[in-house]
JSON list of C-alpha atoms in Angstrom, two decimals:
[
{"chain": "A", "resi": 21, "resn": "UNK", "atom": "CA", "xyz": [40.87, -12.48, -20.25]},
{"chain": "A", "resi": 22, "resn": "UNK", "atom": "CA", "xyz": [38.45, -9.98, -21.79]},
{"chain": "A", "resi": 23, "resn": "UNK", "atom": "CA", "xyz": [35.59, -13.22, -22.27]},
{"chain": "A", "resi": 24, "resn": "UNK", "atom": "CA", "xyz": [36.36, -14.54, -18.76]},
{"chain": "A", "resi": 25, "resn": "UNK", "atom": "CA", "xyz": [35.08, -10.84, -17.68]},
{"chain": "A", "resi": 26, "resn": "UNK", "atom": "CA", "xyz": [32.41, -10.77, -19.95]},
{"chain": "A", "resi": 27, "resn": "UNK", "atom": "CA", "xyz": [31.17, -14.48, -18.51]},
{"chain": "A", "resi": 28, "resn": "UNK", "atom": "CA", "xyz": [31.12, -13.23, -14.76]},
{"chain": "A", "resi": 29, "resn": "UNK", "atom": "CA", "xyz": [29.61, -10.09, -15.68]},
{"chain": "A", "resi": 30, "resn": "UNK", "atom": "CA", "xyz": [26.68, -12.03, -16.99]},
{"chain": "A", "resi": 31, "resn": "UNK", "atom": "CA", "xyz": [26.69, -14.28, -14.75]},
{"chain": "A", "resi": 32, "resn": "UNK", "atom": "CA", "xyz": [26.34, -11.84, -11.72]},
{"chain": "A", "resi": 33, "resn": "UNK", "atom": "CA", "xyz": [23.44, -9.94, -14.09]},
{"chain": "A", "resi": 34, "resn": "UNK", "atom": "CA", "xyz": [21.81, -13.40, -14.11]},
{"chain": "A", "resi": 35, "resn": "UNK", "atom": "CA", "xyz": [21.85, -14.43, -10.42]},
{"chain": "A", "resi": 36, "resn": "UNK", "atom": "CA", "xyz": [20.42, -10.77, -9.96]},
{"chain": "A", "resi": 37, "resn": "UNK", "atom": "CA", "xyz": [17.72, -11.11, -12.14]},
{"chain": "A", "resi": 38, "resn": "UNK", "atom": "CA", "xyz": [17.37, -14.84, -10.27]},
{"chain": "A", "resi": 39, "resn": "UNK", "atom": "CA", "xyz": [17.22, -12.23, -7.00]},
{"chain": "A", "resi": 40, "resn": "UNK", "atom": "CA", "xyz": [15.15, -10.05, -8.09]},
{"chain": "A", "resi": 41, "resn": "UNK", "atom": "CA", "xyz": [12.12, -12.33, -9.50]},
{"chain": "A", "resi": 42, "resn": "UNK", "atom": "CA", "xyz": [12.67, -14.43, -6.26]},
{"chain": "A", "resi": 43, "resn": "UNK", "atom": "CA", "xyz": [11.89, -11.32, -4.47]},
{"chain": "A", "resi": 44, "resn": "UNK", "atom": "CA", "xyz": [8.79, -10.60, -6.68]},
{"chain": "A", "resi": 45, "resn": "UNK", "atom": "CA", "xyz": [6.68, -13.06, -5.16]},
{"chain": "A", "resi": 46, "resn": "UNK", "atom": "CA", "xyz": [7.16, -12.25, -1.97]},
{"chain": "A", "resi": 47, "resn": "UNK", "atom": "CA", "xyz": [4.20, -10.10, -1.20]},
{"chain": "A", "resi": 48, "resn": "UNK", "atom": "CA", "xyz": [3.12, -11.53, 2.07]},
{"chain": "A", "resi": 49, "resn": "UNK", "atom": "CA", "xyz": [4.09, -9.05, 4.64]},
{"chain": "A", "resi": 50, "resn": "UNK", "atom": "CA", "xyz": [2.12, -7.19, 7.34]},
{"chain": "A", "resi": 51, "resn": "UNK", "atom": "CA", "xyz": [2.64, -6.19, 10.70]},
{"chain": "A", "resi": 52, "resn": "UNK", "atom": "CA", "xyz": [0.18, -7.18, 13.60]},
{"chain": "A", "resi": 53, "resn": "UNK", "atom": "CA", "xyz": [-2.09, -3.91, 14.24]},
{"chain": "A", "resi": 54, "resn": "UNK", "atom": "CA", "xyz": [-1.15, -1.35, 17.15]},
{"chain": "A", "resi": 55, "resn": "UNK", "atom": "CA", "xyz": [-2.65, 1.02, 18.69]},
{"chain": "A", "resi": 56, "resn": "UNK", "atom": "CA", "xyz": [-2.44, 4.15, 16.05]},
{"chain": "A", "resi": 57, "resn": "UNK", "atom": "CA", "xyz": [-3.59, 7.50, 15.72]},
{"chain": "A", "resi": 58, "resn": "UNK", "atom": "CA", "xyz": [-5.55, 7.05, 12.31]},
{"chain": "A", "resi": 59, "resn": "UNK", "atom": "CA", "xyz": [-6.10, 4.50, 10.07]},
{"chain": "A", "resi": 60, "resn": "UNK", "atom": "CA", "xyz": [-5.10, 5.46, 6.52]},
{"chain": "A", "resi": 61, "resn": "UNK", "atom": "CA", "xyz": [-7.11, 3.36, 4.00]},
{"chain": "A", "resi": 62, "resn": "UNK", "atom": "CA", "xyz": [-5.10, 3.57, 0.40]},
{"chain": "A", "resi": 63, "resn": "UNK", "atom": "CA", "xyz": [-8.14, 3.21, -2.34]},
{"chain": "A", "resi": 64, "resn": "UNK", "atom": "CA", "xyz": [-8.30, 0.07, -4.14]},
{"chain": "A", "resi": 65, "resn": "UNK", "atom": "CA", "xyz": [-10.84, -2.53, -3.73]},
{"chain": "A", "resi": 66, "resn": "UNK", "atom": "CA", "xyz": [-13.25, -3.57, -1.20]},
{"chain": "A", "resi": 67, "resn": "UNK", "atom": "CA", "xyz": [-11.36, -5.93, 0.52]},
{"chain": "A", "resi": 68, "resn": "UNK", "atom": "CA", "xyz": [-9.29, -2.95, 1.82]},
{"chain": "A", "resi": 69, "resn": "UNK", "atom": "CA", "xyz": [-12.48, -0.91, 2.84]},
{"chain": "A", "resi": 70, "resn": "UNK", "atom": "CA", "xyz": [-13.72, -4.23, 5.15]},
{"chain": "A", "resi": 71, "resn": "UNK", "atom": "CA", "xyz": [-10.19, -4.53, 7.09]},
{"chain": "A", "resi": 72, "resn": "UNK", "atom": "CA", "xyz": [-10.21, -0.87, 7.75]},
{"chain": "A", "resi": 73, "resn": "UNK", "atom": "CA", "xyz": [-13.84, -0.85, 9.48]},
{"chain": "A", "resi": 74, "resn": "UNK", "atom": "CA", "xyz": [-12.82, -3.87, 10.90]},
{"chain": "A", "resi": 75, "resn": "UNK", "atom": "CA", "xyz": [-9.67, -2.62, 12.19]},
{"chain": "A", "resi": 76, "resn": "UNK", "atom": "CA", "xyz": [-11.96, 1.15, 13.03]},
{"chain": "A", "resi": 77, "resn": "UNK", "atom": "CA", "xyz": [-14.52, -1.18, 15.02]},
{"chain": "A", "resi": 78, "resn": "UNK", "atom": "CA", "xyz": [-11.92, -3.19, 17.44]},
{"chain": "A", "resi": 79, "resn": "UNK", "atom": "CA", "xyz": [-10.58, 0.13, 18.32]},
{"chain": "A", "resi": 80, "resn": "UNK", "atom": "CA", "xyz": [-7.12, 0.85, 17.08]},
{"chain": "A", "resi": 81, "resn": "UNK", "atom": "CA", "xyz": [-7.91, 4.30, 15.95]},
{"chain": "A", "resi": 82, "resn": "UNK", "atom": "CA", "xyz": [-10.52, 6.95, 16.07]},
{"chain": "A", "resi": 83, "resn": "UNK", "atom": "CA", "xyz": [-10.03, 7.89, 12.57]},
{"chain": "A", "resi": 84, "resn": "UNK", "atom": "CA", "xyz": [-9.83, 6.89, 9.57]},
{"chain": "A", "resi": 85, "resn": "UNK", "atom": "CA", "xyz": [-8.26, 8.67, 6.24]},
{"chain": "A", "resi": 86, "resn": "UNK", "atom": "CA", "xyz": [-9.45, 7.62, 3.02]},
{"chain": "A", "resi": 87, "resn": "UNK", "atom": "CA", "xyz": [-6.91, 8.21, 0.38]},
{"chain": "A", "resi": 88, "resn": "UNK", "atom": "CA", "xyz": [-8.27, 8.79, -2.36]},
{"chain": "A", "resi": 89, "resn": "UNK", "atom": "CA", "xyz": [-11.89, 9.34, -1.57]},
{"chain": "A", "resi": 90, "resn": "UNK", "atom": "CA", "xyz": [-14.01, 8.59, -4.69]},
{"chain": "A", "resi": 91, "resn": "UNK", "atom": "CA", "xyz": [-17.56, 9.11, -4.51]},
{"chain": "A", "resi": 92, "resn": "UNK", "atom": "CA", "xyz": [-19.29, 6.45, -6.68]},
{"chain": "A", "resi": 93, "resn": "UNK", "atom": "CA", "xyz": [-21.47, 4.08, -5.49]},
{"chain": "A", "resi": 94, "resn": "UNK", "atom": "CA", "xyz": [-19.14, 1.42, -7.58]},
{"chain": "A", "resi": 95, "resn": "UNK", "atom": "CA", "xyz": [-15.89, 2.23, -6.21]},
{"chain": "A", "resi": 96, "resn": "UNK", "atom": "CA", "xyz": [-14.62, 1.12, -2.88]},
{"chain": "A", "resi": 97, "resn": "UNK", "atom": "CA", "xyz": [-12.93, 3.98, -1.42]},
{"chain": "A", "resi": 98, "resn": "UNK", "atom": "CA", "xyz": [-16.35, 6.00, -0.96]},
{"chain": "A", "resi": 99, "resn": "UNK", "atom": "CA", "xyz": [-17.29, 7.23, 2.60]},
{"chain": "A", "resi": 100, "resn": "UNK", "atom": "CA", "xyz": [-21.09, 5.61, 1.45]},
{"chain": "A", "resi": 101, "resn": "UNK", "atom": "CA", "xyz": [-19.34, 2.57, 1.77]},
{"chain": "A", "resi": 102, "resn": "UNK", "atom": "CA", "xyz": [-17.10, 3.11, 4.69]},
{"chain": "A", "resi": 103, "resn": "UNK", "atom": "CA", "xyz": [-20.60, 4.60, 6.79]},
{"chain": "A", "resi": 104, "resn": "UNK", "atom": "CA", "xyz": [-22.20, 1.16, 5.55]},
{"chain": "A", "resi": 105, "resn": "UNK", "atom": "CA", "xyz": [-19.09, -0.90, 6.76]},
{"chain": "A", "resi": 106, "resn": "UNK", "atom": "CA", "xyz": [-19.95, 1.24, 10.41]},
{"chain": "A", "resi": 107, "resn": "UNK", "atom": "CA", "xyz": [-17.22, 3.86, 10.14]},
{"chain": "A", "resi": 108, "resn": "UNK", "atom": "CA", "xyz": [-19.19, 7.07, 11.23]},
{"chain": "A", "resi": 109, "resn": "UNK", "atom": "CA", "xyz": [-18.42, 10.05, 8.93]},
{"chain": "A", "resi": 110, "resn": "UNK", "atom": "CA", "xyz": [-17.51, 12.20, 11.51]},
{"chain": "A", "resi": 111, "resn": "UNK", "atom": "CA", "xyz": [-14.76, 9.88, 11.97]},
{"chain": "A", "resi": 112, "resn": "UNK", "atom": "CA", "xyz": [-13.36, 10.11, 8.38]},
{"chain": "A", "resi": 113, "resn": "UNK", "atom": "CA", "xyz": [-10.95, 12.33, 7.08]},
{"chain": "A", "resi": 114, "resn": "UNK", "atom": "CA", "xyz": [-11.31, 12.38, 3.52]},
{"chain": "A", "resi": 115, "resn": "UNK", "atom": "CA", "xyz": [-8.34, 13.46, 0.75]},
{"chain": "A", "resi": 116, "resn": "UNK", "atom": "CA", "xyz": [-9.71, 13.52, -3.04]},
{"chain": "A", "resi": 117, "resn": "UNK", "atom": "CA", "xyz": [-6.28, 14.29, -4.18]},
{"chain": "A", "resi": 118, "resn": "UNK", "atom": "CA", "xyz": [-3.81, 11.04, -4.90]},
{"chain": "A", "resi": 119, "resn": "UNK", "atom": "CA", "xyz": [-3.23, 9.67, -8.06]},
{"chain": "A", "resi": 120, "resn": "UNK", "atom": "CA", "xyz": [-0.63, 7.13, -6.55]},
{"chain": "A", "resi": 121, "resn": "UNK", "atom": "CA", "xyz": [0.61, 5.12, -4.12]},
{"chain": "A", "resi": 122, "resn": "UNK", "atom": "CA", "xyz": [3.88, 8.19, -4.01]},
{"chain": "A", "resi": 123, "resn": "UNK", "atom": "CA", "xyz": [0.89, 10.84, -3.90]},
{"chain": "A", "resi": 124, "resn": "UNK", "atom": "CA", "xyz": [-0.82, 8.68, -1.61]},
{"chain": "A", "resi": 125, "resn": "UNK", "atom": "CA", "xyz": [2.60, 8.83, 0.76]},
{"chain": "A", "resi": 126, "resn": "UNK", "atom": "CA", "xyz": [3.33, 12.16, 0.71]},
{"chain": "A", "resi": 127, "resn": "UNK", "atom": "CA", "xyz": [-0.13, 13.25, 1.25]},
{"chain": "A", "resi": 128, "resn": "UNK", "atom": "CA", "xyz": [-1.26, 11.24, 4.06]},
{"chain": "A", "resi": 129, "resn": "UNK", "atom": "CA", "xyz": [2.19, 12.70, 5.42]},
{"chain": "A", "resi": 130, "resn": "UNK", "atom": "CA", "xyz": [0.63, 16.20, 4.83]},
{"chain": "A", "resi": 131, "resn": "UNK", "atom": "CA", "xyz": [-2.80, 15.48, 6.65]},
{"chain": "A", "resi": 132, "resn": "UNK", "atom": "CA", "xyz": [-1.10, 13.45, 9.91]},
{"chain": "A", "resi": 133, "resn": "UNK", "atom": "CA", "xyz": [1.19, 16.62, 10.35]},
{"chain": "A", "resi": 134, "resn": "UNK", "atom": "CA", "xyz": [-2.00, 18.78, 9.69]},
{"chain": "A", "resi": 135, "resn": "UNK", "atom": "CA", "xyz": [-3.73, 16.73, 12.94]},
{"chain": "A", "resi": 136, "resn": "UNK", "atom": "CA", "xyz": [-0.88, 16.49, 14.80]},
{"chain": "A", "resi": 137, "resn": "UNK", "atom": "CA", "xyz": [-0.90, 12.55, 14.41]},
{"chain": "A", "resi": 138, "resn": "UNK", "atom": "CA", "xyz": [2.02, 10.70, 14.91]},
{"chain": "A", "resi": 139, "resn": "UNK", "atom": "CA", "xyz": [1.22, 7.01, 13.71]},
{"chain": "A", "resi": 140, "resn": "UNK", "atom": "CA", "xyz": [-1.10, 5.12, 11.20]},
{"chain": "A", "resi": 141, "resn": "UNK", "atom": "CA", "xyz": [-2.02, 2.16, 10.52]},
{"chain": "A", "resi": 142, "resn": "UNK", "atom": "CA", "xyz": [-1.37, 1.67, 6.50]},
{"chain": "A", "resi": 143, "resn": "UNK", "atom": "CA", "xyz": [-4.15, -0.90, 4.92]},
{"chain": "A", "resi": 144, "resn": "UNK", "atom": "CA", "xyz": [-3.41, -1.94, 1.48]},
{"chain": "A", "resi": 145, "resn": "UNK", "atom": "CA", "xyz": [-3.89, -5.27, -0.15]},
{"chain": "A", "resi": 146, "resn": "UNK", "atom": "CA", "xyz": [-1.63, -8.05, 0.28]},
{"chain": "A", "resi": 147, "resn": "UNK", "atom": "CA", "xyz": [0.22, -7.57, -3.32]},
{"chain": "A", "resi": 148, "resn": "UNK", "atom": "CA", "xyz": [0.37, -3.47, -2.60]},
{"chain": "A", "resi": 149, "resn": "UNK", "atom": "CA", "xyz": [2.19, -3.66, 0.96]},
{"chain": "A", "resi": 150, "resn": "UNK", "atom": "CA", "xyz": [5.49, -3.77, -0.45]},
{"chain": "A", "resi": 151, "resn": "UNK", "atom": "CA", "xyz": [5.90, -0.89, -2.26]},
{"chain": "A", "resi": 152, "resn": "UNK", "atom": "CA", "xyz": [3.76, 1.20, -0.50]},
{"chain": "A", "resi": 153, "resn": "UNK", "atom": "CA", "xyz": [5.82, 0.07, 2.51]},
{"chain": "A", "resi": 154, "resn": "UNK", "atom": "CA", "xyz": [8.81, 1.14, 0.56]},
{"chain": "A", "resi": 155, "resn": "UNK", "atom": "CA", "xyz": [7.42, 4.71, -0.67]},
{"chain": "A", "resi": 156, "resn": "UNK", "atom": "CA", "xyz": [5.93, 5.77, 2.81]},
{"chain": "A", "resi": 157, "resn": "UNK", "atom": "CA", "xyz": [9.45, 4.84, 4.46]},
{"chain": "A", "resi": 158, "resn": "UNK", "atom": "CA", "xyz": [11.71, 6.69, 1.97]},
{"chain": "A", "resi": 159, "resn": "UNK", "atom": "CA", "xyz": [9.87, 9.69, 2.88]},
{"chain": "A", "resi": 160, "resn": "UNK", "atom": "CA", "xyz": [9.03, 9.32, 5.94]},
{"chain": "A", "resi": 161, "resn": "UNK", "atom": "CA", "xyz": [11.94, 11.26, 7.85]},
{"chain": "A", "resi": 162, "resn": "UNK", "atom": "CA", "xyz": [11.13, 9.62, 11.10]},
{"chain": "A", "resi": 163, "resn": "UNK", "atom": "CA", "xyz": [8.67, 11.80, 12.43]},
{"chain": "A", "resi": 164, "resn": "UNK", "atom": "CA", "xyz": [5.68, 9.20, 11.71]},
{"chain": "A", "resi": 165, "resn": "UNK", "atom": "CA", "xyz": [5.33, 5.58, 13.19]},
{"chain": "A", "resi": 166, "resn": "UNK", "atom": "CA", "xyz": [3.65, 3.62, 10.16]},
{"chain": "A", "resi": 167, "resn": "UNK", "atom": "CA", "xyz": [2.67, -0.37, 10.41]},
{"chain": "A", "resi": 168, "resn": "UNK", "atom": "CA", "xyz": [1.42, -1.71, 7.18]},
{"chain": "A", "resi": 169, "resn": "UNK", "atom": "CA", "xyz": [-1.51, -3.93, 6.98]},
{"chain": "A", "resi": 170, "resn": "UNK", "atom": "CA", "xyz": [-2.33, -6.27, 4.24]},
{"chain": "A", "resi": 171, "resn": "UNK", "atom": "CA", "xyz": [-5.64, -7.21, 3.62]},
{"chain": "A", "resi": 172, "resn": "UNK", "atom": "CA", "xyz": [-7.45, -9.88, 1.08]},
{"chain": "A", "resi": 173, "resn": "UNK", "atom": "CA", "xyz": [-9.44, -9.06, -2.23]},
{"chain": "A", "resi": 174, "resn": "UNK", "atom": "CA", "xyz": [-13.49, -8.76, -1.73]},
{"chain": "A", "resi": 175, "resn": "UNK", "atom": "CA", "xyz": [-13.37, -12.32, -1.97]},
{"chain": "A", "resi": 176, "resn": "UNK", "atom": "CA", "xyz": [-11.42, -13.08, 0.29]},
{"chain": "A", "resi": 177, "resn": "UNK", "atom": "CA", "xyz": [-8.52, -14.40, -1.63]},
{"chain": "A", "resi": 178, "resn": "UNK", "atom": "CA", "xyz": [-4.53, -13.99, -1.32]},
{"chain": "A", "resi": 179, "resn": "UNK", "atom": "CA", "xyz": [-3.71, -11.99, -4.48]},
{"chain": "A", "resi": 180, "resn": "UNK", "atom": "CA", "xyz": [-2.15, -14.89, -5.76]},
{"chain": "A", "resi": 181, "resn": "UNK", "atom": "CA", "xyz": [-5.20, -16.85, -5.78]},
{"chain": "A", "resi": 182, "resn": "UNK", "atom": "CA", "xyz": [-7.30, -14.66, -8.15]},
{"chain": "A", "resi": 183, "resn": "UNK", "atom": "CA", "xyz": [-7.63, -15.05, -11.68]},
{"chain": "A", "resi": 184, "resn": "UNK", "atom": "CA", "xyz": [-5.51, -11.79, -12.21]},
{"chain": "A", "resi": 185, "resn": "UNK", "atom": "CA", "xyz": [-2.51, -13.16, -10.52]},
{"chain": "A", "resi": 186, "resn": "UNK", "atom": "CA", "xyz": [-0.15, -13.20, -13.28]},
{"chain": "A", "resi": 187, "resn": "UNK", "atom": "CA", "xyz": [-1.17, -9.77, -14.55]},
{"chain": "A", "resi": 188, "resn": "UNK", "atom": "CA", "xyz": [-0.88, -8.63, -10.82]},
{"chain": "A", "resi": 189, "resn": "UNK", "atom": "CA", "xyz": [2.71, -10.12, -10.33]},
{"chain": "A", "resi": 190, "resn": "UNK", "atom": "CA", "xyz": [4.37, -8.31, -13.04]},
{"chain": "A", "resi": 191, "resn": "UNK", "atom": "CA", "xyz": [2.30, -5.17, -12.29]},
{"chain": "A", "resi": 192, "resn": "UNK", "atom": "CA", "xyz": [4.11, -4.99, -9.14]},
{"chain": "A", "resi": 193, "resn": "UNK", "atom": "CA", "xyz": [7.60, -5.97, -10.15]},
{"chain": "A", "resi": 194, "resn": "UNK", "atom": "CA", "xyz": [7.48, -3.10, -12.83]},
{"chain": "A", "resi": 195, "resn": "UNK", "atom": "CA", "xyz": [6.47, -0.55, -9.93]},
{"chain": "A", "resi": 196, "resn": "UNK", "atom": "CA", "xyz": [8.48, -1.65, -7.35]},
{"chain": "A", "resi": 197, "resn": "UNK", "atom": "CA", "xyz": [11.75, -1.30, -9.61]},
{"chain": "A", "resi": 198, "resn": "UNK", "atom": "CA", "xyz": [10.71, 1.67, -11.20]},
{"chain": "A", "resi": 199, "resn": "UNK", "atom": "CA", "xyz": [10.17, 3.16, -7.44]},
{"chain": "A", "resi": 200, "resn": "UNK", "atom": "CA", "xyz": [13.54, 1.64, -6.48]},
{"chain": "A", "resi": 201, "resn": "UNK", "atom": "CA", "xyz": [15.01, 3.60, -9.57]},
{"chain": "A", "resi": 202, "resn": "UNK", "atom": "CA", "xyz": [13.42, 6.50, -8.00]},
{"chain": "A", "resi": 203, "resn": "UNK", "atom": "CA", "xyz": [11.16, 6.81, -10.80]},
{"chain": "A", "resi": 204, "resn": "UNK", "atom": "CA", "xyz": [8.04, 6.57, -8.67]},
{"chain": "A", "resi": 205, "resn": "UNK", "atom": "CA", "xyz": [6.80, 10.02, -9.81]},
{"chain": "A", "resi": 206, "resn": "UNK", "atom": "CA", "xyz": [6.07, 8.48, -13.34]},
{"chain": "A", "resi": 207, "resn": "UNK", "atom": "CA", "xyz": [5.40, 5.10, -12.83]},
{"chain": "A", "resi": 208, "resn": "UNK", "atom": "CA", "xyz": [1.91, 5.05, -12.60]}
]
């Protein structure tokens, strides 16, 4: 009786694990872009700064929120590079704070209640939308109308596509389990 447990317990903690890795390549989500109050542009690479300003120059928001703002002339979250893309500074609210995709959350939370702003537009890469999708809903309470855009690496490329794919896949399968753990404010 006692192995017979045993076997189904394993059993079930192998079909998860089949679940969960299943799940861990499924990073292509995005909503279609709405009308919003401010775009929020999480820092990461370039590819991220182009959809904002592209997203900033058909119109769906008068501002745009850099999180966090690094001023380098190597780093794409700069508002150098965001002027250069045609985002005009007086448009860009700039935080210098985050250290991660949580601090990321719960700050731009901080700055749309600040401006009275009631819905974003979330750019992140393709591989990122997941979890930041998960972190900004767990604390959102409801009073903010997110929809998450994915964009493509400076190259253009799907994240799976890159040379860094496999180092990227198991980057965010890590993080995304340690934020489902609720471990997201050590995790990166």
């Amino acid at each position: 009786m006692k192995i017979r447990i045993i076997v189904i317990v394993i059993c079930l903690l192998l079909l998860l694990l089949v679940l969960m890795l299943i799940d861990s390549f499924n990073h292509n989500y995005s909503d279609a872009p709405v009308q919003s109050d401010v775009i929020v542009m999480l820092g990461g690479d370039g590819g991220r700064m182009q959809k904002t300003a592209e997203l900033y120059r058909a119109g769906y928001a008068d501002y745009v929120l850099i999180t966090p703002v690094v001023e380098t002339e190597f780093l794409s979250q700069s508002t150098k590079l965001a002027v250069a893309y045609g985002i005009p500074e007086e448009a860009l609210i700039k935080e210098y704070e985050a250290t991660s995709t949580y601090t990321n959350a719960a700050i731009t939370m901080e700055i749309m209640e600040e401006h009275g702003f009631d819905s974003a537009l979330v750019v992140t890469s393709d591989y990122h939308v997941k979890r930041s999708k998960y972190i900004f809903d767990k604390l959102n309470d409801g009073s903010f109308d997110f929809k998450y855009i994915a964009s493509l690496s400076d190259d253009g490329e799907r994240w799976y596509e890159g040379p860094g794919a496999s180092h990227i896949w198991r980057s965010e399968l890590i993080k995304l389990w340690a934020y489902r753990f609720g471990l997201y404010r050590w995790s990166e």
